[in-house]
Short mmCIF file of C-alpha atoms in Angstrom, two decimals:
data_model
loop_
_atom_site.label_atom_id
_atom_site.label_comp_id
_atom_site.label_asym_id
_atom_site.label_seq_id
_atom_site.Cartn_x
_atom_site.Cartn_y
_atom_site.Cartn_z
CA MET U 1 3.11 19.00 10.40
CA LEU U 2 1.82 17.47 7.19
CA PRO U 3 2.81 19.40 4.06
CA ASP U 4 0.70 22.33 2.86
CA ARG U 5 -1.80 21.99 5.67
CA LYS U 6 -3.67 25.17 6.46
CA GLY U 7 -4.17 24.38 10.11
CA PRO U 8 -6.92 22.60 12.07
CA LYS U 9 -10.41 22.60 10.64
CA LYS U 10 -13.33 23.86 12.65
CA CYS U 11 -16.43 21.67 12.85
CA GLN U 12 -18.40 22.65 9.74
CA ASN U 13 -21.78 21.68 11.19
CA PRO U 14 -21.83 22.47 14.92
CA VAL U 15 -25.55 21.67 15.03
CA HIS U 16 -24.66 18.00 14.53
CA TRP U 17 -23.28 17.96 18.05
CA GLY U 18 -26.84 18.45 19.27
CA ALA U 19 -27.34 18.39 23.03
CA TYR U 20 -24.27 16.23 23.62
CA PRO U 21 -21.76 18.96 24.53
CA ALA U 22 -24.25 20.65 26.85
CA ALA U 23 -24.94 17.36 28.57
CA LEU U 24 -21.24 16.79 29.19
CA GLY U 25 -20.08 20.37 29.62
CA TYR U 26 -17.95 20.07 26.49
CA ASP U 27 -17.50 22.36 23.50
CA PRO U 28 -16.60 21.07 20.01
CA PRO U 29 -12.90 21.71 19.40
CA ALA U 30 -11.03 22.48 16.20
CA MET U 31 -10.79 19.24 14.26
CA ARG U 32 -8.26 17.88 11.80
CA PHE U 33 -10.46 15.10 10.34
CA GLN U 34 -14.18 14.92 9.69
CA LYS U 35 -14.24 11.29 10.79
CA VAL U 36 -12.10 8.31 11.64
CA ASN U 37 -13.38 4.89 10.60
CA ILE U 38 -12.77 2.37 13.36
CA GLU U 39 -13.47 -1.25 12.51
CA ILE U 40 -14.75 -2.69 15.78
CA SER U 41 -15.48 -6.01 14.07
CA ASN U 42 -14.64 -7.39 10.65
CA ILE U 43 -17.32 -10.03 11.15
CA CYS U 44 -20.70 -9.57 9.51
CA ASN U 45 -23.88 -11.58 10.03
CA LEU U 46 -24.58 -11.27 6.28
CA GLN U 47 -22.61 -11.66 3.06
CA CYS U 48 -23.92 -9.21 0.47
CA SER U 49 -23.18 -9.58 -3.22
CA PHE U 50 -21.98 -5.97 -3.42
CA CYS U 51 -19.64 -6.28 -0.41
CA PRO U 52 -16.58 -8.53 -0.88
CA GLU U 53 -15.78 -11.11 1.74
CA VAL U 54 -13.07 -10.21 4.24
CA VAL U 55 -9.90 -12.19 3.62
CA ARG U 56 -8.26 -11.20 6.92
CA ALA U 57 -8.70 -13.34 10.04
CA LYS U 58 -12.09 -12.74 11.64
CA LYS U 59 -11.74 -10.63 14.76
CA LEU U 60 -13.49 -8.41 17.33
CA ILE U 61 -11.67 -5.36 18.64
CA GLU U 62 -10.32 -5.69 22.17
CA LEU U 63 -11.47 -3.13 24.74
CA ASP U 64 -7.95 -2.05 25.74
CA LEU U 65 -6.97 -1.47 22.11
CA PHE U 66 -10.19 0.41 21.44
CA ARG U 67 -9.69 2.63 24.46
CA SER U 68 -6.16 3.47 23.33
CA ILE U 69 -7.42 4.29 19.84
CA ILE U 70 -10.21 6.55 21.09
CA GLU U 71 -7.88 8.41 23.43
CA GLN U 72 -5.62 9.14 20.46
CA VAL U 73 -8.29 10.05 17.88
CA ALA U 74 -10.60 12.06 20.15
CA PRO U 75 -8.57 15.29 19.75
CA LEU U 76 -8.39 14.82 15.97
CA THR U 77 -11.91 14.20 14.72
CA GLU U 78 -15.53 15.32 14.80
CA GLN U 79 -16.69 11.71 15.05
CA VAL U 80 -15.69 8.07 14.83
CA CYS U 81 -17.47 5.77 12.43
CA PHE U 82 -18.05 2.23 13.68
CA HIS U 83 -17.59 0.79 10.22
CA LEU U 84 -15.08 -0.36 7.72
CA MET U 85 -15.93 -4.03 7.28
CA GLY U 86 -18.26 -6.12 9.42
CA ASP U 87 -21.39 -5.08 11.30
CA PRO U 88 -20.97 -3.31 14.66
CA LEU U 89 -24.03 -4.99 16.17
CA VAL U 90 -22.06 -8.26 16.05
CA HIS U 91 -19.74 -7.02 18.82
CA PRO U 92 -20.94 -8.45 22.17
CA ARG U 93 -19.40 -5.57 24.15
CA LEU U 94 -20.75 -2.74 22.02
CA GLU U 95 -22.22 -1.00 25.06
CA GLU U 96 -18.77 -0.77 26.66
CA LEU U 97 -17.31 0.65 23.44
CA VAL U 98 -20.01 3.32 23.42
CA GLN U 99 -19.22 4.15 27.05
CA ILE U 100 -15.53 4.60 26.19
CA CYS U 101 -16.54 7.07 23.48
CA GLN U 102 -18.72 8.98 25.91
CA GLU U 103 -15.91 9.18 28.45
CA ASN U 104 -13.71 10.72 25.74
CA HIS U 105 -16.39 13.11 24.41
CA THR U 106 -16.35 11.36 21.04
CA ARG U 107 -19.45 11.21 18.84
CA ILE U 108 -20.36 8.00 17.01
CA PHE U 109 -21.49 7.40 13.43
CA LEU U 110 -22.77 3.81 13.12
CA VAL U 111 -23.55 1.78 10.00
CA THR U 112 -25.49 -1.49 10.29
CA ASN U 113 -27.66 -3.72 8.14
CA GLY U 114 -30.10 -3.73 11.06
CA VAL U 115 -30.89 -7.45 10.93
CA LEU U 116 -29.63 -7.96 14.51
CA LEU U 117 -31.59 -4.97 15.84
CA ARG U 118 -33.67 -5.98 18.85
CA GLU U 119 -34.93 -4.08 21.90
CA LYS U 120 -31.57 -4.12 23.70
CA GLN U 121 -29.64 -2.86 20.68
CA ALA U 122 -32.31 -0.28 19.86
CA GLU U 123 -32.10 1.13 23.38
CA LEU U 124 -28.32 1.39 23.11
CA LEU U 125 -28.52 3.20 19.76
CA LEU U 126 -30.49 5.96 21.49
CA HIS U 127 -27.46 6.76 23.66
CA PRO U 128 -26.49 10.46 23.45
CA ALA U 129 -23.02 9.54 22.16
CA PHE U 130 -24.55 8.64 18.78
CA ARG U 131 -24.54 11.40 16.20
CA GLN U 132 -25.82 9.37 13.23
CA VAL U 133 -27.19 5.88 12.64
CA ASN U 134 -27.39 4.41 9.13
CA PHE U 135 -29.38 1.33 8.17
CA SER U 136 -28.29 -0.43 4.97
CA LEU U 137 -31.75 -1.65 3.95
CA HIS U 138 -30.55 -2.93 0.58
CA SER U 139 -28.77 -5.74 2.45
CA PHE U 140 -31.98 -7.56 3.36
CA HIS U 141 -33.25 -8.77 -0.01
CA ASP U 142 -29.69 -9.31 -1.21
CA ASN U 143 -29.36 -12.03 1.46
CA PHE U 144 -32.97 -13.11 1.86
CA PRO U 145 -34.55 -12.71 -1.60
CA ASP U 146 -37.61 -14.82 -0.75
CA ARG U 147 -38.23 -13.58 2.78
CA ASP U 148 -40.91 -11.08 3.80
CA PRO U 149 -39.12 -7.96 5.15
CA SER U 150 -42.10 -6.83 7.28
CA ALA U 151 -40.69 -7.84 10.70
CA TYR U 152 -37.25 -6.48 9.77
CA LEU U 153 -38.66 -3.12 8.68
CA GLU U 154 -41.01 -2.84 11.66
CA ARG U 155 -38.09 -3.16 14.09
CA ILE U 156 -36.25 -0.38 12.28
CA PHE U 157 -39.41 1.75 12.07
CA ALA U 158 -40.05 1.27 15.81
CA TYR U 159 -36.50 2.37 16.61
CA THR U 160 -36.92 5.34 14.28
CA ASP U 161 -40.11 6.42 16.05
CA ARG U 162 -38.30 6.33 19.40
CA ALA U 163 -35.34 8.24 18.01
CA LEU U 164 -37.51 10.95 16.45
CA GLN U 165 -39.19 11.45 19.81
CA ASP U 166 -36.32 10.99 22.27
CA ARG U 167 -33.29 12.03 20.17
CA PRO U 168 -34.58 14.67 17.71
CA GLU U 169 -30.99 15.86 17.10
CA LEU U 170 -29.90 12.38 15.93
CA TYR U 171 -29.39 11.91 12.19
CA LEU U 172 -30.87 8.75 10.68
CA ASN U 173 -30.31 7.38 7.19
CA TYR U 174 -32.14 4.58 5.41
CA ARG U 175 -29.71 3.42 2.74
CA LEU U 176 -30.81 1.99 -0.59
CA TRP U 177 -27.44 1.75 -2.26
CA ASN U 178 -26.07 0.05 -5.37
CA LEU U 179 -28.82 1.51 -7.50
CA GLN U 180 -29.03 3.34 -10.78
CA ASP U 181 -32.71 4.17 -10.42
CA PRO U 182 -34.57 3.58 -7.13
CA ARG U 183 -37.68 2.44 -9.00
CA GLY U 184 -36.00 0.49 -11.76
CA THR U 185 -33.86 -2.12 -10.01
CA GLY U 186 -36.35 -4.92 -9.45
CA PRO U 187 -39.39 -5.58 -7.26
CA ALA U 188 -37.40 -6.07 -4.03
CA ASN U 189 -36.04 -2.55 -3.83
CA ARG U 190 -39.22 -1.04 -5.20
CA GLY U 191 -41.11 -2.88 -2.48
CA LEU U 192 -38.88 -1.51 0.27
CA LEU U 193 -39.19 1.98 -1.14
CA ALA U 194 -42.98 1.71 -1.30
CA ARG U 195 -43.16 0.63 2.35
CA ILE U 196 -40.99 3.55 3.42
CA GLU U 197 -43.08 6.01 1.40
CA ASP U 198 -46.27 4.63 2.92
CA ARG U 199 -44.91 4.72 6.45
CA PHE U 200 -43.73 8.32 6.31
CA LYS U 201 -46.34 9.66 3.86
CA VAL U 202 -43.78 10.86 1.32
CA ARG U 203 -43.20 10.28 -2.37
CA VAL U 204 -39.76 9.93 -3.92
CA PRO U 205 -39.71 11.72 -7.30
CA GLU U 206 -40.08 9.39 -10.28
CA ASN U 207 -37.23 11.05 -12.16
CA LEU U 208 -34.72 11.14 -9.30
CA ASP U 209 -31.16 10.81 -10.59
CA VAL U 210 -29.31 9.09 -7.75
CA ARG U 211 -25.96 10.02 -9.28
CA ARG U 212 -26.74 13.67 -8.60
CA ASN U 213 -29.33 13.72 -5.82
CA LYS U 214 -28.47 11.09 -3.23
CA SER U 215 -30.68 12.12 -0.35
CA VAL U 216 -34.40 12.66 0.27
CA ARG U 217 -35.64 13.92 3.64
CA LEU U 218 -38.43 11.76 5.04
CA LYS U 219 -39.07 13.49 8.35
CA ASN U 220 -37.06 15.83 10.57
CA ARG U 221 -33.51 14.40 10.48
CA LEU U 222 -34.50 11.10 8.91
CA TYR U 223 -33.28 10.70 5.33
CA LEU U 224 -33.53 8.17 2.55
CA HIS U 225 -30.09 7.83 1.00
CA PHE U 226 -29.28 6.45 -2.46
CA ASP U 227 -26.02 5.63 -4.15
CA THR U 228 -24.80 3.87 -7.27
CA GLU U 229 -22.80 0.71 -7.70
CA PHE U 230 -19.03 0.68 -7.40
CA THR U 231 -16.28 -1.92 -7.40
CA TRP U 232 -14.12 -2.22 -4.31
CA PRO U 233 -10.48 -1.49 -5.16
CA ALA U 234 -8.08 -4.42 -5.14
CA LEU U 235 -4.50 -4.92 -6.23
CA ASP U 236 -5.49 -7.58 -8.78
CA LEU U 237 -7.76 -5.18 -10.70
CA PRO U 238 -6.61 -3.18 -13.75
CA VAL U 239 -5.02 0.22 -13.28
CA LEU U 240 -7.58 2.97 -13.92
CA GLY U 241 -5.15 5.88 -13.92
CA GLU U 242 -2.04 7.46 -12.46
CA THR U 243 -3.57 10.84 -11.56
CA GLY U 244 -6.38 11.86 -9.27
CA ARG U 245 -7.36 13.23 -5.91
CA CYS U 246 -8.90 11.67 -2.83
CA HIS U 247 -10.06 12.74 0.63
CA GLY U 248 -8.09 9.95 2.30
CA LEU U 249 -5.78 11.29 5.05
CA SER U 250 -7.36 14.70 4.49
CA THR U 251 -10.92 14.34 5.82
CA HIS U 252 -10.69 10.76 7.10
CA PHE U 253 -8.66 7.59 7.56
CA GLY U 254 -9.32 4.11 8.91
CA ILE U 255 -8.12 1.83 11.68
CA LEU U 256 -8.71 -1.89 11.21
CA VAL U 257 -9.74 -4.26 13.96
CA ASP U 258 -6.13 -5.32 14.67
CA GLY U 259 -4.93 -1.70 14.99
CA THR U 260 -3.56 -1.30 11.45
CA VAL U 261 -3.97 2.27 10.15
CA VAL U 262 -5.06 2.65 6.50
CA PRO U 263 -5.57 5.85 4.48
CA CYS U 264 -9.27 5.31 3.70
CA CYS U 265 -12.35 3.20 4.40
CA LEU U 266 -12.01 1.22 1.12
CA ASP U 267 -8.65 -0.37 2.02
CA LYS U 268 -10.38 -3.40 3.51
CA GLU U 269 -7.37 -5.75 3.38
CA ALA U 270 -4.68 -3.25 4.46
CA ALA U 271 -3.05 -3.02 1.04
CA ILE U 272 -1.62 0.32 2.26
CA PRO U 273 -0.60 -0.34 5.87
CA LEU U 274 0.65 2.91 7.36
CA GLY U 275 1.51 1.43 10.73
CA ASN U 276 -0.13 -0.20 13.73
CA VAL U 277 -1.27 1.66 16.83
CA ARG U 278 -0.19 -1.31 18.97
CA GLU U 279 3.40 -0.55 17.96
CA ARG U 280 3.56 3.21 17.36
CA PRO U 281 1.56 6.25 18.45
CA LEU U 282 -1.10 7.28 15.94
CA ALA U 283 0.41 10.75 15.63
CA ASP U 284 3.71 9.24 14.48
CA ILE U 285 1.93 7.04 11.92
CA LEU U 286 0.05 9.99 10.43
CA GLU U 287 3.27 12.00 10.14
CA ALA U 288 5.40 9.16 8.76
CA PRO U 289 6.94 9.45 5.27
CA ARG U 290 4.46 7.10 3.58
CA SER U 291 1.45 8.99 4.97
CA ARG U 292 2.98 12.33 3.98
CA SER U 293 3.76 11.06 0.49
CA ILE U 294 0.20 9.84 -0.09
CA LEU U 295 -1.34 13.11 1.06
CA ARG U 296 1.13 15.21 -0.91
CA GLY U 297 0.34 13.13 -3.99
CA PHE U 298 -3.40 13.76 -3.66
CA GLN U 299 -2.75 17.47 -3.27
CA GLN U 300 -0.68 17.40 -6.47
CA ASN U 301 -3.14 15.19 -8.39
CA ARG U 302 -0.81 12.19 -8.28
CA LEU U 303 -1.63 8.65 -7.13
CA THR U 304 1.38 7.23 -5.32
CA GLU U 305 -0.13 3.91 -4.20
CA GLU U 306 -1.04 0.95 -6.41
CA LEU U 307 -4.42 0.46 -4.71
CA CYS U 308 -5.38 4.10 -5.37
CA LYS U 309 -4.62 3.64 -9.07
CA ARG U 310 -7.29 0.92 -9.11
CA CYS U 311 -9.99 2.78 -7.17
CA GLN U 312 -13.19 3.92 -8.89
CA TYR U 313 -13.77 6.59 -6.25
CA ILE U 314 -10.90 8.61 -7.69
CA GLU U 315 -13.15 9.19 -10.71
CA ARG U 316 -15.91 10.56 -8.46
CA PHE U 317 -13.63 13.23 -7.07
CA GLY U 318 -12.59 14.29 -10.58
CA ARG U 319 -9.28 14.69 -12.31
CA THR U 320 -7.56 17.75 -13.66
#
């Protein structure tokens, strides 16, 4: 076992499982991780200014590799997140990936910019395997600053209406990230916010501090989600500190499209490769000396990896 672990963690929010367990005759088990990020594609249809380009070879996950990964992570996690880099709607066999998750009783958390959302994709995203769907709305104007977002938003709104009716237990997030103030970052974001407010007859408070209050409920389980800017960690950036804590390998970890296991969802270029599930069982990788050393370091407020010493998220979790 990993050092100082107190045993498996029960699902903290059983309601998130919704009707899924009843539909499959399956009860939520004790879980070790809150989520596992699985990169099903490192290809994106957009290139946002706030999201660095992927240096690795462009790739889609193979079905056999994905099935092997899901079979190994299903007993460990509450959900898998189809996200690390890339957009999951790019994958041409997404429906088969969803079916593999259903067969293994694994819930899905999906993050997409929503630009590729059409009727076929919208229907698939209503599948009972999905636990949460996030739309990164801030991506639109970042890539198409002069384009009218009406058609884009209407497709997302139409999907939302279906989801609220047919999947009331599904969590939906509209993301407006990379902000300091939702009303003070230029006409593009203010315009998106105004359209959302008008559509759902809500008003976001004028004095909302997105560093403290990141979420506003629009309707039922539909939320507007804010966040502030951050710099992706990279080995060529200055060291920010030698001490700190992180939730990597404690609440989550990531698996890149080629099967490489990384300690968190911000290690986009595998600067901290823990192993590859093509070559070793995932359980062995998570118990290997490097993984144990990283986790022990976080528990003791020490950063053992060079990438972690350059990560702004360490500051969010606080230092002692």
